[in-house]
Amino acid sequence: MDGIASDVAVGVKRSSDELLSGSLYNSPNSSVTANGSDSKKLRVEDSMDSPPSRVIHIRKLPNEVSETEVIALGLPFGKVTNILMLKGKNQAFLELGTEEAAVTMVNYYTAVTPQVRNVPVFIQYSNHKELKTDSALNQRAQAVLQAVSAVQEGGSPSSAAGESVLTPAPSPVLRIIIDNMFYPVTLDVLQQIFSKFGTVMKIITFTKNNQFQALLQFSDPVNAQQAKLSLDGQNIYNSCCTLRIDFSKLVNLNVKYNNDKSRDYTRPELPAGDGQPPVDPSVAATLSKDSTSLLGAISPLSAAAAAAAAAGRVALSGHSSPGGVLLVSNLNEEMVTPQSLFTLFGVYGDVQRVKILYNKKDSALIQMSDGNQAQLAMSHLNGQKMYGKIIRVTLSKHQTVQLPREGLDDQGLTKDFTSSPLHRFKKPGSKNFQNIFPPSATLHLSNIPENVTEEDLRLLFSNSGGTVKAFKFFQDRKMALLQMSTVEEAIQALIDLHNYDMGRGHRLRVSFSKSTI
């Protein structure tokens, strides 16, 4: 489902498919304007280095796709502020409220192939910075957008031209089926995700036809409708645990026990039943305390990491996911080394081998321990800046990285890290699985010797070429948080200083933090 096919992919590369005509023209201020009268074609730069935009271009949409279905692609990432449908071309433009939301959306769908009506679609940045739409020609799309916005903000859906855009939700109860359940999904994980949309009153989980399913009741049918619109077809964790959501015929759930299979949040006094101990609210922390849920900052891999730790890194299917080789392009060939790639990608998995391509030194192949770690690294590092260049990370068709033939000098471009002592995830259930976060300006430092001061660390990290904005020791002074001025500076500092020799046998440990100072 999540494989990246040659003709259905996600990224920022613009192609000839984006040469549109008819209802669009290229306005002087680089906005997309729909007026239906100009037949000039848009000229689009074919460039991997094109800057992100809050306007997303969606192609290869299925016939008769609705505006609501297109808007739903963007909803989990933030407010959708405009939409332009090109149904004759099976395309659409979606404008998000912020560029950050658009970057998050493209990065997420790089790892998880977006689907509409079970058809893979192509998502990329538009070269336009905003959408300008003629309200008369785009009336229905605007009405749908207003209706969805009303639901998002807790209001009532609106209608246009006397036509109901969003029909009232038939029930406050949703029926949820989890497909491709690679990591365990608990009742608490479901509560965490769905409570983003309103008050979750009751949940019942069960297995039917060898599938994990749940019934979940909201306090208001509108919340159920909003959750279904936003979450149906999304993955809880990267590349797995796909939500299939329908309205239940039930309008009220009868929960008899509060345990790990069922919960009535309105009646905490219910017994555990079936000989199970009562559920301690702190149990939720096992999977969800440190995890970022699907609709948090859309970093589902943090949750996947926590789940992997709880599951002892054993996949339910009994084997690891294939496809552990990544292709990294647009590297700074003057600066990049196998060691720097090992260190950065090693934050998200155990790097086995790195090969910088001999005839294309701005590209490299990186072999991770398994496909899960490859997905993890791709989701977090695609679109990040390394040595001044925005790198692109995709899955490679190769299954392994070949070492050079014996006696052949490849100028140090290939390195085998299989037996490296610096692998972070060698131990099943390691706490490192619970501390995987996207690149951020704030770094977590550990293994700090007693005699090292704040001034020492500030100087050390300033020498890596950045500016230290804030610093905070933990109580025992063996760990600290250090904030650089930008994410790029933090990435550089991590590459330079992870495993730095602090003396007395102490090697500094550096990772990204979800905290701010």
Short mmCIF file of C-alpha atoms in Angstrom, two decimals:
data_model
loop_
_atom_site.label_atom_id
_atom_site.label_comp_id
_atom_site.label_asym_id
_atom_site.label_seq_id
_atom_site.Cartn_x
_atom_site.Cartn_y
_atom_site.Cartn_z
CA MET A 1 0.00 0.00 0.00
CA ASP A 2 2.77 2.38 0.92
CA GLY A 3 5.27 1.47 -1.75
CA ILE A 4 6.37 4.26 -4.03
CA ALA A 5 5.68 3.29 -7.61
CA SER A 6 7.48 4.82 -10.52
CA ASP A 7 4.42 6.63 -11.83
CA VAL A 8 2.66 7.30 -8.54
CA ALA A 9 4.96 9.11 -6.17
CA VAL A 10 5.07 11.91 -3.68
CA GLY A 11 7.58 14.72 -3.62
CA VAL A 12 8.40 18.19 -4.71
CA LYS A 13 9.51 17.50 -8.25
CA ARG A 14 7.27 19.21 -10.75
CA SER A 15 6.73 17.53 -14.06
CA SER A 16 5.05 18.07 -17.39
CA ASP A 17 1.86 16.78 -15.80
CA GLU A 18 1.55 20.14 -14.08
CA LEU A 19 1.28 22.01 -17.40
CA LEU A 20 -2.36 22.91 -17.09
CA SER A 21 -4.55 24.89 -19.44
CA GLY A 22 -8.10 26.18 -19.63
CA SER A 23 -9.22 27.45 -16.26
CA LEU A 24 -5.79 28.50 -15.03
CA TYR A 25 -3.34 31.19 -15.94
CA ASN A 26 -0.04 32.21 -14.49
CA SER A 27 -0.60 35.52 -12.76
CA PRO A 28 2.25 37.97 -12.18
CA ASN A 29 2.33 37.35 -8.41
CA SER A 30 2.67 33.58 -8.78
CA SER A 31 -0.80 32.78 -7.53
CA VAL A 32 -3.12 30.31 -9.19
CA THR A 33 -6.21 32.05 -10.54
CA ALA A 34 -9.34 30.45 -11.89
CA ASN A 35 -11.33 32.65 -14.25
CA GLY A 36 -12.33 30.26 -17.02
CA SER A 37 -11.38 32.69 -19.76
CA ASP A 38 -7.64 32.37 -20.28
CA SER A 39 -6.16 29.37 -22.05
CA LYS A 40 -2.49 30.12 -21.42
CA LYS A 41 -0.53 27.16 -20.13
CA LEU A 42 1.31 27.28 -16.86
CA ARG A 43 5.03 26.88 -17.18
CA VAL A 44 6.42 24.87 -14.35
CA GLU A 45 10.04 24.51 -13.38
CA ASP A 46 11.22 20.93 -13.23
CA SER A 47 13.38 21.25 -10.17
CA MET A 48 14.04 19.20 -7.06
CA ASP A 49 15.23 22.36 -5.31
CA SER A 50 11.98 24.31 -5.72
CA PRO A 51 10.93 25.84 -2.42
CA PRO A 52 7.98 24.50 -0.46
CA SER A 53 4.62 26.20 -0.88
CA ARG A 54 1.43 26.10 1.13
CA VAL A 55 -0.36 25.26 -2.14
CA ILE A 56 -0.37 21.50 -2.79
CA HIS A 57 -0.91 20.08 -6.28
CA ILE A 58 -2.77 16.74 -6.36
CA ARG A 59 -2.83 14.59 -9.51
CA LYS A 60 -4.22 11.26 -10.73
CA LEU A 61 -7.41 11.67 -8.74
CA PRO A 62 -10.14 9.10 -9.46
CA ASN A 63 -13.10 10.13 -11.59
CA GLU A 64 -16.03 11.77 -9.81
CA VAL A 65 -13.96 12.49 -6.72
CA SER A 66 -15.70 14.90 -4.34
CA GLU A 67 -14.33 18.13 -2.92
CA THR A 68 -14.78 16.71 0.57
CA GLU A 69 -12.50 13.76 -0.21
CA VAL A 70 -9.75 16.07 -1.50
CA ILE A 71 -10.05 18.41 1.49
CA ALA A 72 -9.81 15.38 3.78
CA LEU A 73 -6.27 14.73 2.49
CA GLY A 74 -5.12 18.00 4.02
CA LEU A 75 -7.26 18.17 7.16
CA PRO A 76 -4.98 16.20 9.49
CA PHE A 77 -2.14 18.65 8.88
CA GLY A 78 -3.89 21.93 9.62
CA LYS A 79 -6.50 24.34 8.34
CA VAL A 80 -7.37 24.09 4.63
CA THR A 81 -7.92 27.63 3.36
CA ASN A 82 -8.77 27.12 -0.32
CA ILE A 83 -9.39 24.46 -2.95
CA LEU A 84 -9.51 24.41 -6.73
CA MET A 85 -10.88 21.30 -8.48
CA LEU A 86 -9.90 20.44 -12.06
CA LYS A 87 -12.16 17.44 -12.50
CA GLY A 88 -11.66 17.16 -16.24
CA LYS A 89 -7.96 16.68 -15.60
CA ASN A 90 -8.34 14.55 -12.45
CA GLN A 91 -6.38 17.17 -10.55
CA ALA A 92 -6.84 19.63 -7.71
CA PHE A 93 -5.01 22.38 -5.85
CA LEU A 94 -5.28 22.54 -2.09
CA GLU A 95 -4.13 25.58 -0.11
CA LEU A 96 -3.19 25.10 3.54
CA GLY A 97 -3.14 27.78 6.18
CA THR A 98 0.63 27.70 6.64
CA GLU A 99 3.67 26.57 4.70
CA GLU A 100 4.70 24.48 7.72
CA ALA A 101 1.47 22.49 7.44
CA ALA A 102 2.10 21.91 3.73
CA VAL A 103 5.67 20.73 4.39
CA THR A 104 4.39 18.32 7.05
CA MET A 105 1.75 17.03 4.63
CA VAL A 106 4.22 16.39 1.80
CA ASN A 107 6.77 14.79 4.15
CA TYR A 108 4.12 12.50 5.61
CA TYR A 109 2.76 11.44 2.23
CA THR A 110 6.31 10.79 1.05
CA ALA A 111 6.39 7.84 3.42
CA VAL A 112 2.73 6.90 3.17
CA THR A 113 1.22 6.81 -0.31
CA PRO A 114 -1.97 8.91 -0.22
CA GLN A 115 -5.09 7.17 -1.46
CA VAL A 116 -8.52 8.44 -2.49
CA ARG A 117 -11.17 5.76 -3.00
CA ASN A 118 -8.37 3.19 -2.76
CA VAL A 119 -6.57 4.82 -5.71
CA PRO A 120 -2.99 6.08 -5.12
CA VAL A 121 -2.67 9.79 -5.94
CA PHE A 122 0.34 12.02 -6.58
CA ILE A 123 1.00 14.93 -4.19
CA GLN A 124 3.63 17.64 -4.63
CA TYR A 125 4.24 21.30 -3.92
CA SER A 126 2.78 23.71 -6.43
CA ASN A 127 5.06 26.44 -7.75
CA HIS A 128 2.35 28.92 -6.75
CA LYS A 129 2.27 30.55 -3.35
CA GLU A 130 -1.51 31.02 -3.08
CA LEU A 131 -4.79 30.20 -4.76
CA LYS A 132 -7.02 32.87 -6.19
CA THR A 133 -10.38 31.46 -7.18
CA ASP A 134 -13.36 33.03 -8.85
CA SER A 135 -16.19 32.45 -6.37
CA ALA A 136 -18.82 32.11 -9.09
CA LEU A 137 -16.93 29.37 -10.89
CA ASN A 138 -15.70 27.67 -7.75
CA GLN A 139 -18.89 28.04 -5.73
CA ARG A 140 -19.48 24.44 -4.78
CA ALA A 141 -15.86 23.83 -3.76
CA GLN A 142 -15.95 26.94 -1.57
CA ALA A 143 -19.22 25.84 0.01
CA VAL A 144 -17.75 22.45 0.88
CA LEU A 145 -14.66 24.13 2.32
CA GLN A 146 -16.84 26.38 4.49
CA ALA A 147 -18.86 23.39 5.63
CA VAL A 148 -15.77 21.42 6.59
CA SER A 149 -14.31 24.46 8.37
CA ALA A 150 -17.54 24.83 10.33
CA VAL A 151 -17.33 21.21 11.42
CA GLN A 152 -13.64 21.64 12.32
CA GLU A 153 -14.50 24.62 14.50
CA GLY A 154 -17.45 22.91 16.12
CA GLY A 155 -20.15 24.75 14.18
CA SER A 156 -22.86 23.44 11.91
CA PRO A 157 -22.22 22.42 8.30
CA SER A 158 -23.46 24.95 5.79
CA SER A 159 -25.01 24.35 2.40
CA ALA A 160 -24.91 26.04 -0.97
CA ALA A 161 -27.60 26.54 -3.59
CA GLY A 162 -30.09 24.72 -1.39
CA GLU A 163 -28.03 21.54 -1.54
CA SER A 164 -26.81 19.86 1.61
CA VAL A 165 -23.04 19.64 1.33
CA LEU A 166 -22.44 17.47 4.39
CA THR A 167 -25.38 15.35 5.43
CA PRO A 168 -25.96 15.07 9.17
CA ALA A 169 -24.07 12.24 10.83
CA PRO A 170 -26.43 9.28 11.31
CA SER A 171 -24.84 8.26 14.61
CA PRO A 172 -22.35 9.40 17.24
CA VAL A 173 -20.90 5.86 17.15
CA LEU A 174 -18.11 4.96 14.72
CA ARG A 175 -17.14 1.45 13.65
CA ILE A 176 -13.36 1.28 13.23
CA ILE A 177 -11.40 -1.50 11.50
CA ILE A 178 -7.60 -1.56 11.67
CA ASP A 179 -5.98 -2.89 8.49
CA ASN A 180 -2.30 -3.87 8.19
CA MET A 181 -1.87 -3.94 11.98
CA PHE A 182 1.91 -4.17 12.19
CA TYR A 183 2.16 -2.62 15.67
CA PRO A 184 -0.29 -3.18 18.54
CA VAL A 185 -3.16 -0.71 18.77
CA THR A 186 -4.62 -0.26 22.23
CA LEU A 187 -7.84 1.25 23.46
CA ASP A 188 -5.79 4.14 24.86
CA VAL A 189 -4.19 4.86 21.50
CA LEU A 190 -7.64 5.09 19.89
CA GLN A 191 -8.85 7.39 22.65
CA GLN A 192 -5.82 9.63 22.20
CA ILE A 193 -6.34 9.95 18.44
CA PHE A 194 -10.11 10.37 18.34
CA SER A 195 -10.34 12.73 21.32
CA LYS A 196 -8.77 15.39 19.06
CA PHE A 197 -12.27 15.76 17.56
CA GLY A 198 -14.42 15.89 20.66
CA THR A 199 -15.35 14.06 23.84
CA VAL A 200 -14.96 10.30 23.53
CA MET A 201 -17.52 8.71 25.85
CA LYS A 202 -17.15 4.97 25.28
CA ILE A 203 -14.94 2.48 23.40
CA ILE A 204 -15.36 -1.24 22.88
CA THR A 205 -12.60 -3.21 21.12
CA PHE A 206 -12.86 -6.74 19.75
CA THR A 207 -11.52 -9.10 17.10
CA LYS A 208 -13.77 -10.20 14.25
CA ASN A 209 -12.76 -12.12 11.12
CA ASN A 210 -9.16 -11.97 12.38
CA GLN A 211 -9.28 -8.17 12.33
CA PHE A 212 -8.94 -5.77 15.24
CA GLN A 213 -12.07 -3.61 15.39
CA ALA A 214 -13.58 -1.03 17.69
CA LEU A 215 -16.82 0.81 18.35
CA LEU A 216 -16.25 4.36 19.57
CA GLN A 217 -18.96 6.75 20.79
CA PHE A 218 -18.65 10.53 20.76
CA SER A 219 -20.81 12.86 22.80
CA ASP A 220 -21.96 14.58 19.59
CA PRO A 221 -22.64 13.15 16.08
CA VAL A 222 -20.88 16.18 14.55
CA ASN A 223 -17.64 15.11 16.25
CA ALA A 224 -18.07 11.61 14.85
CA GLN A 225 -18.57 13.07 11.38
CA GLN A 226 -15.48 15.24 11.68
CA ALA A 227 -13.36 12.31 12.89
CA LYS A 228 -14.55 10.07 10.04
CA LEU A 229 -13.88 12.79 7.47
CA SER A 230 -10.35 13.39 8.73
CA LEU A 231 -9.19 9.94 9.76
CA ASP A 232 -10.72 7.43 7.36
CA GLY A 233 -7.88 5.92 5.32
CA GLN A 234 -5.12 7.44 7.47
CA ASN A 235 -2.38 5.40 9.16
CA ILE A 236 -1.96 5.52 12.93
CA TYR A 237 1.71 4.59 12.61
CA ASN A 238 3.90 4.99 9.57
CA SER A 239 2.98 2.62 6.73
CA CYS A 240 0.71 0.49 8.88
CA CYS A 241 -2.35 0.33 11.15
CA THR A 242 -4.69 1.90 8.59
CA LEU A 243 -8.03 3.19 9.86
CA ARG A 244 -11.21 2.19 8.03
CA ILE A 245 -14.13 4.07 9.53
CA ASP A 246 -17.91 3.86 9.03
CA PHE A 247 -20.88 5.01 11.03
CA SER A 248 -22.32 2.30 13.24
CA LYS A 249 -26.02 1.41 13.19
CA LEU A 250 -25.90 1.72 16.97
CA VAL A 251 -26.53 5.10 18.55
CA ASN A 252 -25.44 4.14 22.07
CA LEU A 253 -22.91 1.65 23.42
CA ASN A 254 -23.56 -0.47 26.49
CA VAL A 255 -20.24 -0.91 28.31
CA LYS A 256 -20.20 -3.32 31.28
CA TYR A 257 -16.51 -3.27 32.22
CA ASN A 258 -13.64 -0.80 32.33
CA ASN A 259 -10.54 -2.72 31.24
CA ASP A 260 -8.13 -2.94 28.33
CA LYS A 261 -10.91 -4.13 25.99
CA SER A 262 -13.73 -1.70 26.81
CA ARG A 263 -14.12 1.61 28.59
CA ASP A 264 -16.95 3.93 29.61
CA TYR A 265 -15.29 7.26 30.40
CA THR A 266 -18.54 8.56 31.93
CA ARG A 267 -18.64 5.73 34.52
CA PRO A 268 -15.21 5.24 36.13
CA GLU A 269 -16.78 3.10 38.86
CA LEU A 270 -17.46 0.13 36.53
CA PRO A 271 -15.73 -3.15 37.49
CA ALA A 272 -12.86 -4.62 35.46
CA GLY A 273 -14.67 -7.93 34.90
CA ASP A 274 -13.32 -11.19 33.50
CA GLY A 275 -10.80 -11.40 36.33
CA GLN A 276 -8.83 -8.48 34.86
CA PRO A 277 -7.40 -5.84 37.18
CA PRO A 278 -8.92 -2.36 36.95
CA VAL A 279 -7.25 -0.17 34.35
CA ASP A 280 -4.85 2.32 35.84
CA PRO A 281 -4.99 5.63 33.88
CA SER A 282 -1.17 5.67 33.85
CA VAL A 283 -1.22 2.56 31.63
CA ALA A 284 -1.91 4.85 28.70
CA ALA A 285 1.62 6.16 29.09
CA THR A 286 3.06 2.89 27.82
CA LEU A 287 2.13 3.71 24.26
CA SER A 288 0.84 7.23 24.17
CA LYS A 289 2.60 9.45 26.72
CA ASP A 290 5.62 10.22 24.58
CA SER A 291 4.02 9.48 21.23
CA THR A 292 2.73 12.04 18.80
CA SER A 293 -0.60 10.84 17.51
CA LEU A 294 -1.74 10.93 13.92
CA LEU A 295 -3.27 14.38 14.31
CA GLY A 296 -0.82 15.95 16.71
CA ALA A 297 2.07 17.43 14.78
CA ILE A 298 1.72 14.57 12.27
CA SER A 299 4.77 12.73 13.32
CA PRO A 300 3.28 9.25 13.46
CA LEU A 301 6.69 7.63 13.68
CA SER A 302 7.10 8.82 17.26
CA ALA A 303 4.09 6.72 18.14
CA ALA A 304 5.43 3.86 16.07
CA ALA A 305 8.66 4.01 18.00
CA ALA A 306 6.84 3.83 21.33
CA ALA A 307 4.76 0.94 20.05
CA ALA A 308 7.88 -0.83 18.85
CA ALA A 309 9.39 -0.48 22.31
CA ALA A 310 6.27 -1.84 23.96
CA ALA A 311 6.16 -4.74 21.52
CA GLY A 312 9.82 -5.55 22.06
CA ARG A 313 10.48 -4.67 18.44
CA VAL A 314 8.69 -7.86 17.32
CA ALA A 315 6.34 -7.36 14.42
CA LEU A 316 2.92 -8.98 14.68
CA SER A 317 3.47 -10.56 11.30
CA GLY A 318 6.51 -12.37 12.66
CA HIS A 319 9.04 -10.84 10.29
CA SER A 320 10.56 -7.46 9.64
CA SER A 321 9.40 -5.31 6.79
CA PRO A 322 11.54 -5.51 3.64
CA GLY A 323 12.91 -2.54 1.73
CA GLY A 324 15.54 -1.22 4.12
CA VAL A 325 17.62 0.72 1.57
CA LEU A 326 17.14 4.47 1.09
CA LEU A 327 18.21 6.70 -1.79
CA VAL A 328 19.29 10.14 -0.57
CA SER A 329 19.75 12.86 -3.18
CA ASN A 330 20.61 16.57 -3.43
CA LEU A 331 23.45 16.14 -0.94
CA ASN A 332 26.26 18.67 -0.62
CA GLU A 333 28.94 16.60 -2.33
CA GLU A 334 31.73 18.83 -1.05
CA MET A 335 30.83 18.13 2.57
CA VAL A 336 28.98 14.84 2.88
CA THR A 337 30.75 11.68 4.07
CA PRO A 338 29.57 8.15 4.86
CA GLN A 339 30.20 8.93 8.55
CA SER A 340 27.99 12.05 8.55
CA LEU A 341 25.14 10.14 6.91
CA PHE A 342 25.62 7.27 9.38
CA THR A 343 25.35 9.66 12.31
CA LEU A 344 22.26 11.53 11.10
CA PHE A 345 20.30 8.56 9.81
CA GLY A 346 21.40 6.58 12.86
CA VAL A 347 19.01 8.71 14.94
CA TYR A 348 16.14 6.75 13.35
CA GLY A 349 17.61 3.27 12.98
CA ASP A 350 20.76 1.19 12.86
CA VAL A 351 22.61 2.07 9.64
CA GLN A 352 24.36 -0.99 8.19
CA ARG A 353 26.07 0.41 5.10
CA VAL A 354 26.46 3.75 3.32
CA LYS A 355 27.50 4.20 -0.31
CA ILE A 356 28.00 7.63 -1.90
CA LEU A 357 27.54 7.08 -5.63
CA TYR A 358 30.86 7.31 -7.49
CA ASN A 359 29.47 9.01 -10.63
CA LYS A 360 26.87 11.08 -8.78
CA LYS A 361 28.36 12.22 -5.53
CA ASP A 362 25.30 14.25 -4.53
CA SER A 363 23.43 10.96 -4.01
CA ALA A 364 23.91 8.04 -1.63
CA LEU A 365 22.42 4.67 -0.76
CA ILE A 366 21.86 3.96 2.93
CA GLN A 367 21.02 0.47 4.17
CA MET A 368 19.04 0.39 7.42
CA SER A 369 18.44 -2.69 9.58
CA ASP A 370 14.92 -3.16 8.23
CA GLY A 371 12.11 -1.51 6.31
CA ASN A 372 10.53 -0.02 9.43
CA GLN A 373 13.68 1.92 10.24
CA ALA A 374 13.99 3.00 6.61
CA GLN A 375 10.42 4.37 6.69
CA LEU A 376 11.19 6.06 10.00
CA ALA A 377 14.27 7.82 8.63
CA MET A 378 12.57 8.78 5.36
CA SER A 379 9.55 10.28 7.09
CA HIS A 380 11.66 12.43 9.41
CA LEU A 381 14.59 13.44 7.19
CA ASN A 382 13.07 14.01 3.75
CA GLY A 383 13.04 17.76 3.12
CA GLN A 384 15.48 18.60 5.93
CA LYS A 385 18.55 20.76 5.38
CA MET A 386 21.99 19.18 5.63
CA TYR A 387 25.13 21.18 4.85
CA GLY A 388 23.00 23.94 3.34
CA LYS A 389 21.01 21.74 0.92
CA ILE A 390 17.49 20.33 1.22
CA ILE A 391 17.94 16.57 0.98
CA ARG A 392 15.45 14.19 -0.64
CA VAL A 393 14.95 10.74 0.84
CA THR A 394 13.07 7.96 -0.94
CA LEU A 395 12.95 4.17 -0.81
CA SER A 396 15.45 2.51 -3.14
CA LYS A 397 14.68 -0.46 -5.36
CA HIS A 398 17.88 -2.08 -4.07
CA GLN A 399 17.58 -4.58 -1.25
CA THR A 400 21.21 -4.26 -0.08
CA VAL A 401 24.17 -1.94 -0.54
CA GLN A 402 27.03 -3.74 -2.25
CA LEU A 403 30.53 -3.31 -0.88
CA PRO A 404 33.34 -2.59 -3.38
CA ARG A 405 35.23 -5.57 -4.72
CA GLU A 406 38.27 -6.54 -2.68
CA GLY A 407 41.29 -4.51 -3.63
CA LEU A 408 39.21 -1.82 -5.36
CA ASP A 409 39.74 1.72 -4.07
CA ASP A 410 36.43 3.58 -4.09
CA GLN A 411 37.95 6.67 -2.43
CA GLY A 412 36.22 5.98 0.87
CA LEU A 413 32.74 6.45 -0.63
CA THR A 414 31.42 3.15 0.76
CA LYS A 415 31.55 2.14 4.40
CA ASP A 416 30.29 -0.90 6.30
CA PHE A 417 28.85 -0.02 9.73
CA THR A 418 27.41 -3.46 10.48
CA SER A 419 29.45 -3.96 13.65
CA SER A 420 29.47 -0.32 14.78
CA PRO A 421 29.23 0.17 18.56
CA LEU A 422 27.25 3.36 17.91
CA HIS A 423 24.01 1.65 16.88
CA ARG A 424 21.23 3.07 19.07
CA PHE A 425 18.67 0.27 18.66
CA LYS A 426 20.57 -2.99 19.15
CA LYS A 427 18.68 -3.93 22.33
CA PRO A 428 15.00 -4.94 21.86
CA GLY A 429 12.77 -2.68 23.92
CA SER A 430 15.51 -0.08 24.32
CA LYS A 431 14.29 3.25 25.71
CA ASN A 432 15.81 4.84 22.59
CA PHE A 433 12.73 3.61 20.70
CA GLN A 434 10.61 5.89 22.88
CA ASN A 435 12.75 8.95 22.24
CA ILE A 436 12.63 9.25 18.46
CA PHE A 437 11.52 12.71 17.40
CA PRO A 438 11.66 14.81 14.23
CA PRO A 439 14.69 17.05 13.75
CA SER A 440 14.26 20.10 15.97
CA ALA A 441 16.32 23.06 17.11
CA THR A 442 16.45 21.59 20.62
CA LEU A 443 18.95 18.81 21.29
CA HIS A 444 18.98 16.33 24.18
CA LEU A 445 22.46 15.73 25.58
CA SER A 446 23.39 12.82 27.84
CA ASN A 447 26.45 11.12 29.34
CA ILE A 448 27.85 14.50 30.41
CA PRO A 449 30.84 14.25 32.82
CA GLU A 450 30.49 15.85 36.27
CA ASN A 451 33.16 18.50 35.71
CA VAL A 452 31.65 19.87 32.47
CA THR A 453 29.91 23.23 32.84
CA GLU A 454 27.19 25.00 30.88
CA GLU A 455 29.85 27.33 29.47
CA ASP A 456 31.88 24.34 28.23
CA LEU A 457 28.91 22.92 26.35
CA ARG A 458 27.80 26.28 24.95
CA LEU A 459 31.31 26.83 23.58
CA LEU A 460 31.53 23.31 22.16
CA PHE A 461 28.23 23.64 20.27
CA SER A 462 28.96 27.19 19.13
CA ASN A 463 32.13 25.90 17.51
CA SER A 464 30.04 23.59 15.31
CA GLY A 465 29.00 26.69 13.37
CA GLY A 466 25.74 27.68 15.03
CA THR A 467 24.34 29.88 17.76
CA VAL A 468 23.28 28.45 21.11
CA LYS A 469 20.06 30.21 22.10
CA ALA A 470 19.21 28.43 25.35
CA PHE A 471 20.56 25.77 27.71
CA LYS A 472 19.16 23.83 30.65
CA PHE A 473 20.75 21.14 32.82
CA PHE A 474 18.63 18.30 34.16
CA GLN A 475 18.73 17.92 37.94
CA ASP A 476 21.51 15.33 37.99
CA ARG A 477 23.57 17.36 35.48
CA LYS A 478 24.31 14.20 33.48
CA MET A 479 21.77 15.33 30.88
CA ALA A 480 20.81 18.68 29.39
CA LEU A 481 18.73 20.42 26.75
CA LEU A 482 20.50 22.76 24.35
CA GLN A 483 18.68 24.89 21.80
CA MET A 484 20.30 26.06 18.56
CA SER A 485 18.90 28.95 16.55
CA THR A 486 17.68 26.74 13.65
CA VAL A 487 16.91 23.10 12.94
CA GLU A 488 19.70 23.05 10.34
CA GLU A 489 22.23 24.15 12.97
CA ALA A 490 20.97 21.45 15.32
CA ILE A 491 21.35 18.80 12.60
CA GLN A 492 24.93 20.00 11.97
CA ALA A 493 25.73 19.96 15.69
CA LEU A 494 24.36 16.43 16.09
CA ILE A 495 26.46 15.20 13.17
CA ASP A 496 29.60 16.85 14.56
CA LEU A 497 29.21 16.13 18.27
CA HIS A 498 27.33 12.87 18.79
CA ASN A 499 29.88 10.48 20.35
CA TYR A 500 32.26 13.42 21.03
CA ASP A 501 34.99 12.48 23.51
CA MET A 502 34.38 14.55 26.67
CA GLY A 503 37.26 12.89 28.55
CA ARG A 504 37.31 10.36 31.40
CA GLY A 505 35.72 7.76 29.18
CA HIS A 506 32.58 9.84 28.56
CA ARG A 507 31.23 9.98 25.02
CA LEU A 508 28.56 12.64 24.52
CA ARG A 509 25.18 11.35 23.33
CA VAL A 510 23.14 13.76 21.20
CA SER A 511 19.58 13.33 19.93
CA PHE A 512 16.67 15.54 18.91
CA SER A 513 14.22 16.59 21.62
CA LYS A 514 10.50 17.29 21.47
CA SER A 515 10.93 19.85 24.27
CA THR A 516 11.65 23.55 24.11
CA ILE A 517 13.55 25.61 26.67
#
